[in-house]
Structure formats: structure tokens, C-alpha cells
XYZ file of C-alpha atoms in Angstrom:
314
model
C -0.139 107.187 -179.222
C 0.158 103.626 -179.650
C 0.644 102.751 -175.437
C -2.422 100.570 -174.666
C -2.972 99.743 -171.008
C -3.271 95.620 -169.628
C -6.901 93.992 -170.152
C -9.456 94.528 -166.895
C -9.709 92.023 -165.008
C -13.139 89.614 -165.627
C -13.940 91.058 -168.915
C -13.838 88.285 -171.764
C -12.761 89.945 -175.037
C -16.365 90.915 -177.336
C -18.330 89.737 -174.570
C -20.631 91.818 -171.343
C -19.189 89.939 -168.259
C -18.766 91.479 -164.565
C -17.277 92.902 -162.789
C -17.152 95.755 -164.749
C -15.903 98.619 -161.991
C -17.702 102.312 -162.467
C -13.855 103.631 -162.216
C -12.832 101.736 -165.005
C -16.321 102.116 -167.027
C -16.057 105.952 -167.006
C -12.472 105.806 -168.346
C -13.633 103.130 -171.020
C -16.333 105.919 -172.458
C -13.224 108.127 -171.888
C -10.822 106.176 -173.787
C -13.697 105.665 -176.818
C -13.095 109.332 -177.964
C -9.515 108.904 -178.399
C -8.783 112.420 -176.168
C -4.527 112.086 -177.136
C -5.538 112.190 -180.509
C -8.312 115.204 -179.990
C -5.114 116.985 -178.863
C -3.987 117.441 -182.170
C -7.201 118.614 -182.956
C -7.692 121.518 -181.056
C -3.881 122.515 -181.435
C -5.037 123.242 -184.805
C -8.314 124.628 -183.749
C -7.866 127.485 -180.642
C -4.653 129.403 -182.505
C -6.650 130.106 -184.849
C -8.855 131.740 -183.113
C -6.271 134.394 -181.997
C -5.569 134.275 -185.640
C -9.217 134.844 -187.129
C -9.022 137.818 -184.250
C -6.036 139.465 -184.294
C -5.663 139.184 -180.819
C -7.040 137.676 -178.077
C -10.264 136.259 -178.794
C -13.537 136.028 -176.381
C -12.480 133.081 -173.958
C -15.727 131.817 -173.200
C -16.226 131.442 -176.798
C -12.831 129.544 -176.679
C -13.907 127.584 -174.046
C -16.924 126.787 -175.500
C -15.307 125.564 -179.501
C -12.474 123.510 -177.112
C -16.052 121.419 -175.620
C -17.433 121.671 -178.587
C -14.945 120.603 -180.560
C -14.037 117.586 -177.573
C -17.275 116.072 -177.893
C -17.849 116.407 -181.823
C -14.506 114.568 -182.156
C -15.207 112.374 -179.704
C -18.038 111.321 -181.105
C -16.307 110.329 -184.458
C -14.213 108.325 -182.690
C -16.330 106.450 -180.493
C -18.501 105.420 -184.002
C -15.294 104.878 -185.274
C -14.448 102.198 -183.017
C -17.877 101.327 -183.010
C -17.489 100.531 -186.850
C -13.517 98.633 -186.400
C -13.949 96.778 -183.271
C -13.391 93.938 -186.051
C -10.300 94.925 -186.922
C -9.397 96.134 -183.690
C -9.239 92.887 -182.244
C -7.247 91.453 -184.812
C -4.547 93.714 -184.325
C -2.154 93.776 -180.995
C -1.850 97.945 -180.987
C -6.157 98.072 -180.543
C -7.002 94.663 -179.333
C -7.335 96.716 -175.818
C -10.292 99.114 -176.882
C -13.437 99.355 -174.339
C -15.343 97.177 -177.083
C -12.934 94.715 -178.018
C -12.120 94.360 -174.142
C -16.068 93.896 -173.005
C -15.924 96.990 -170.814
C -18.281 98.962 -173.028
C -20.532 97.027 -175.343
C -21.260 97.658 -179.175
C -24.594 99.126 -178.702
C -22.993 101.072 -176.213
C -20.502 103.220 -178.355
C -22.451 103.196 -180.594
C -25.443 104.900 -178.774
C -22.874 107.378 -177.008
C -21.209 108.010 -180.246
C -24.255 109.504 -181.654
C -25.282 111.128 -178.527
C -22.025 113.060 -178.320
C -22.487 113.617 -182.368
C -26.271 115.794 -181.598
C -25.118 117.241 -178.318
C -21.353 118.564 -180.409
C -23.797 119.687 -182.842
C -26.627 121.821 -180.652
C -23.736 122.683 -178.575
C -21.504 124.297 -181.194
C -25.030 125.618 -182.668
C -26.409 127.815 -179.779
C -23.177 128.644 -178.335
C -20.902 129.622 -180.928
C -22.717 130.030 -184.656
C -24.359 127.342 -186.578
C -21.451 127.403 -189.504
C -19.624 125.906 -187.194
C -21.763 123.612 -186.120
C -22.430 122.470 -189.325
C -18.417 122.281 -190.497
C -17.695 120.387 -187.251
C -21.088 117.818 -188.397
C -19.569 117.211 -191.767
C -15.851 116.505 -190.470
C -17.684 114.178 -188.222
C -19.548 112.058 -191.334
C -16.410 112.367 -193.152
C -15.241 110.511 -190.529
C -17.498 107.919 -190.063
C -18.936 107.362 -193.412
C -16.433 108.435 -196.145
C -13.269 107.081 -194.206
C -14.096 104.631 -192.001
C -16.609 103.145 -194.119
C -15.978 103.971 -197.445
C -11.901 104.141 -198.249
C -10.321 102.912 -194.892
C -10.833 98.770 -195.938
C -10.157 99.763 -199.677
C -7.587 101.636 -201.003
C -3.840 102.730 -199.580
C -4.694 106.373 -200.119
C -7.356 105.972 -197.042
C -5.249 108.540 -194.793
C -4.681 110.788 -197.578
C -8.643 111.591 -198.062
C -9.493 110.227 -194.522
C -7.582 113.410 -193.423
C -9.847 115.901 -194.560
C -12.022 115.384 -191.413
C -8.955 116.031 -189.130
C -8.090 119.659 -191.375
C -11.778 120.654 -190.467
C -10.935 122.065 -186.668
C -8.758 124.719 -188.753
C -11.991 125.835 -190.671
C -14.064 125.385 -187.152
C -11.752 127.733 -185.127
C -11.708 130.434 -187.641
C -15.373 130.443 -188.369
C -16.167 130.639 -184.505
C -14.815 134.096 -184.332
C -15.543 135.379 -187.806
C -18.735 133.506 -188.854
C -16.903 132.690 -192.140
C -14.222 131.239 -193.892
C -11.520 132.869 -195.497
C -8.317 132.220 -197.436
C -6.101 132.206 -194.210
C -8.188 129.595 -193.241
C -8.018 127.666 -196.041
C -4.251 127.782 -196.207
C -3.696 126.415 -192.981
C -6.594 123.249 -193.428
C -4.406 122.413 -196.576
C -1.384 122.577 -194.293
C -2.673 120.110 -191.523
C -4.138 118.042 -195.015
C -0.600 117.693 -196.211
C 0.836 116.988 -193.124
C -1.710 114.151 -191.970
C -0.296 111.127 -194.692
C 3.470 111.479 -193.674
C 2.832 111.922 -189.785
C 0.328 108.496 -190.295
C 2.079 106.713 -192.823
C 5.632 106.705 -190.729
C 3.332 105.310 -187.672
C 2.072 102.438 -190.241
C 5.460 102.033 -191.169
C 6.118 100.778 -187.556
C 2.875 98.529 -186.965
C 2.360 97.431 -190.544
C 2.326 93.736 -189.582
C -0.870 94.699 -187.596
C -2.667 96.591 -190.380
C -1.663 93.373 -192.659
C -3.271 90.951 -190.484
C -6.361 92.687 -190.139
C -6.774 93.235 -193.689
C -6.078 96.967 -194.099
C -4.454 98.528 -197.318
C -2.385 101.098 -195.315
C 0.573 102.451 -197.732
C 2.765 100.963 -195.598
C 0.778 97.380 -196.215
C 1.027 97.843 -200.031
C 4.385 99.440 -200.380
C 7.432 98.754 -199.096
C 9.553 101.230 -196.966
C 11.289 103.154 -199.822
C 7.794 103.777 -201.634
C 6.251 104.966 -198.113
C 9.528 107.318 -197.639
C 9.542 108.814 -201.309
C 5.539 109.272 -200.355
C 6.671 111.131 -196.564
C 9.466 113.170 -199.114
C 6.791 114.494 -201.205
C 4.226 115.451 -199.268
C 6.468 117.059 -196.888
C 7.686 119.245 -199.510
C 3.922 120.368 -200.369
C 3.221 120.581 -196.866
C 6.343 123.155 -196.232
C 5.254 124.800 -198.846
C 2.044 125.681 -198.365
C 2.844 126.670 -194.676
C 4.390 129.586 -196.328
C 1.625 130.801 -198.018
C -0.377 131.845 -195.129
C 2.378 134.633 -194.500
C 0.958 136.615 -197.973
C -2.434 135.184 -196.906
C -2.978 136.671 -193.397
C -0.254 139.004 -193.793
C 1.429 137.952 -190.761
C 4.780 139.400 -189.112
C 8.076 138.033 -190.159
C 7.857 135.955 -187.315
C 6.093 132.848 -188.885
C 7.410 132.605 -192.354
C 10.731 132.889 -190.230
C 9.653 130.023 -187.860
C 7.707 128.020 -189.927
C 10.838 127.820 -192.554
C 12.646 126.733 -190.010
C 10.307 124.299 -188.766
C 10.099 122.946 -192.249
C 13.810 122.474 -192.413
C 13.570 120.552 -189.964
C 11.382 119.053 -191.194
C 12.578 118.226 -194.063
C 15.614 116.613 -192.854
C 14.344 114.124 -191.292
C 12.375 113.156 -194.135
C 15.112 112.822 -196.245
C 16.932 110.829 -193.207
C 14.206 108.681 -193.150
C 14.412 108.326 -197.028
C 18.143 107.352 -196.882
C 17.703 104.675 -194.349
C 15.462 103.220 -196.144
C 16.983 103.092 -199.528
C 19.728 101.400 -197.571
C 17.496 98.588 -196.556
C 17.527 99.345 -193.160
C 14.714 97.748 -190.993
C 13.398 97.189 -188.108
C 14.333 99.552 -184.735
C 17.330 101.424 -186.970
C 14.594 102.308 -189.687
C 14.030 105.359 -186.914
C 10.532 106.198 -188.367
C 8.863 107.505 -185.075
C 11.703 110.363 -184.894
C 9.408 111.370 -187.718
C 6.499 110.602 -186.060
C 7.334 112.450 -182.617
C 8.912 115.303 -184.974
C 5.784 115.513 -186.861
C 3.332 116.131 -183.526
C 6.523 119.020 -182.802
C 6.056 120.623 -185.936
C 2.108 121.231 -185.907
C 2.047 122.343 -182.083
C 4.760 124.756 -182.592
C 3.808 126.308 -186.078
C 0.081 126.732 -184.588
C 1.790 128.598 -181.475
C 3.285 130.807 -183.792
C 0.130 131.241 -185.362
C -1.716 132.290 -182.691
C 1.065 134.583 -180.920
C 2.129 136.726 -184.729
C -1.270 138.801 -184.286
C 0.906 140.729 -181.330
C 4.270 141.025 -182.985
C 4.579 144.228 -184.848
């Protein structure tokens, strides 16, 4: 997630100059909604929908949340890089964004930020149910206006709150199917909200020298390894936790409080590896805070899988 691909060629950084290829425009607008990060998202949004039904659900309704869901997303992020292309050409991981890079301007993003943002929202509206509409809206301004706008340049618990927007595809997929929200639901948004700080912080951990430069309070910025790790430690605990409660919940099979204890065991020990390492002053490469990282995108696919295959398990 933090690859970035070599600057086009002819484009001046912050600046319109040609040639500016149609190939290479298209995947700009492309690369402005973030899609390996909108992965995440709807790994946490279609199991649920098998979830919410208890089987299969209807797949053109699936089909149309996943679109949905894409361009409501992609939206947040365009305005999101809309709103950062200050700091994202400060810092080396960003500093090849379509704006930063020329290949799509500021007025640009912006203006196909907020077209994807009424489309999402009409789209989700007339095709699926309007509470979903309006849940994927709000995660949307979350986005934009409470965390990238509000906390994001201002305080080191910016990720913790941020999150809430990326827990809101858990409360999108199960309203598409039931047209409400229920406790299931609610159990697995906190467990995506508790696992959002320690899979981000442990990625700050690794470019905090960028975040520093440009300014931003990450944890990571303000605290020093051993305060991030005790931070990962307890919110991985709560996190584990919680995953458990959605067997009582939605009354679910022994299959996921089996799996997802294991998961969280797993889990877990690399928290507390992480922990150790750093208590021992390691730094630098043998810190190992991406097996974290990489662990952490593990965990969430494979506890949603077994969310969304326990409705057929007797």
C-alpha cells in the first residue's frame, strides 16, 4: 500500500503541462480513489451481506452495494487528496499522487470527487434503499470534513476517530439486505473500529519521518516506538475481544468464535512481538512492524470470510 509508481514524463509537479497521455489520465482519476485501499472496504462490506441474509444474498443487489460502495469511497478519497495535496508533496510515500504530479489538476479532483460523492449517493438510493445511501453519505463527510479536515493536522488520535468512516461499509452491507441496523452489525463496525489504529499506526511506525516533515501528529510522530506498541497491544486486545461477541450476537456456528480466536491469537502474538522489539530498542528494518501490518490486512479478510460462509454451517 505504500508502492508509488515513477513520475510521467512532462508533467512538472503542482503544475497543468503536456503531454498528459489519455492512458495515463484515466489511471490518474483511477489512482485518486485509492481502489487497494477500497479493498478493505468492501471485504468488510459484501460478507455481510451473506451475514444480514443467512445465506446467499440477491447478487445484483451485491453487485450493485460493491459499485456503490466503489464510487462513494472513491469519492472520499479523491476530496481527500484534493484537501492533502499539501502534504502530499512534502512527503516521499505521496509526492506521486495525480495532483501533486500535474496529471490531474486541483479543480479536477475536486470536481470528480463530488461528482462520484452525488452519483454513490443516487446510486446506492434507487438501487439498493436510501438508509444506505444515507450511511454510505455520512462515512463519506466523516471523511472529508471530520478527519481530513478537522483531526487529521491536529491531534495523534486522528486514525483512532478518522476510522469511523472506514467501520461504516459494515453498517452499509447489512442495511442493504435488511433495511436496518442491528446489533450484529454493530459488533462487527466496532471490530473493524478497533482494528483500524493498530493496522495504521504500525504503517506510521515505518514512514514516520514523512508524516514529521509534513507536519502531521500521527502517534507514531508524537510517540516513540514503545508508546505506539503498548497503543497496537491494547487495542488489539479490545479488538479480539469484541470479535467474539458477534458469536452471542448473530448466533453464529462454532465455526467463527473457533476461527476468529484463532485469528486473534495470532494476532495477538505478533503484537506482543512487536512490543518486545521495541522495548529492546530495536529500530529500523529489525523493528519488523509491517509483519503486523501485512498480518493485520490477513486477519480482517479472513474473519469476514468466515463471516459470510457460518450462515451455511450447521
Amino acid at each position: 500500500m505504500t508502492a508509488v509508481e515513477s513520475r510521467p514524463a512532462g508533467v512538472v509537479v503542482g503544475t497543468r503541462t503536456a503531454p498528459r497521455p489519455f492512458g495515463a489520465r484515466v489511471g490518474a482519476f483511477v489512482a485518486l480513489t485509492k481502489p487497494r485501499i477500497i479493498e478493505l472496504l468492501l471485504i468488510s462490506t459484501v460478507p455481510v451481506m451473506f451475514l444480514a441474509q443467512d445465506g446467499v444474498p440477491n447478487l445484483w443487489r451485491v453487485l450493485a452495494v460493491v459499485v456503490g460502495g466503489y464510487l462513494s469511497a472513491g469519492g472520499a478519497n479523491a476530496l481527500n487528496m484534493y484537501i492533502d495535496r499539501d502534504i502530499d508533496a512534502v512527503m516521499s510515500r505521496t509526492e506521486r499522487r495525480p495532483i501533486v504530479t500535474g496529471m490531474v489538476s486541483p479543480r479536477e479532483a475536486l470536481v470528480f470527487g463530488v461528482v462520484l460523492a452525488v452519483v454513490s449517493t443516487l446510486w446506492l438510493g434507487l438501487l439498493v434503499n436510501w438508509l444506505s445511501s444515507a450511511l454510505a453519505l455520512g462515512a463519506l463527510l466523516f471523511y472529508v470534513f471530520v478527519y481530513t479536515l478537522g483531526l487529521k493536522r491536529r491531534t495523534s488520535q486522528n486514525v483512532v476517530w478518522g476510522g469511523i468512516a472506514g467501520c461504516m461499509p459494515v453498517l452499509v452491507g447489512w442495511s442493504s439486505v435488511t433495511n436496518s441496523v442491528s446489533w450484529a452489525a454493530v459488533v462487527l463496525f466496532l471490530v473493524v473500529f478497533f482494528w483500524t489504529p493498530p493496522h495504521t499506526w504500525v504503517l506510521m511506525m515505518k514512514v514516520r519521518d514523512d508524516y514529521a516533515k509534513a507536519g502531521v501528529p500521527m502517534l507514531p510522530v508524537i510517540r516513540g516506538n514503545i508508546g505506539v506498541a503498548r497503543q497496537v497491544v491494547a487495542y488489539s486486545w479490545v479488538m479480539v475481544a469484541t470479535s467474539l461477541l458477534l458469536w452471542p450476537a448473530a448466533h453464529t456456528s462454532w465455526l467463527y468464535p473457533a476461527t476468529a480466536a484463532v485469528l486473534g491469537a495470532l494476532w495477538m502474538k505478533e503484537a506482543y512481538a512487536l512490543q518486545s522489539r521495541a522495548k529492546a530498542g530495536i529500530v529500523g528494518a529489525k523493528l519488523k512492524e509491517m509483519r503486523l501490518f501485512h498480518w493485520s490486512i490477513t486477519y480482517l479478510t479472513l474473519l469476514f470470510l468466515v463471516v459470510a460462509i457460518d450462515p451455511f454451517v450447521g
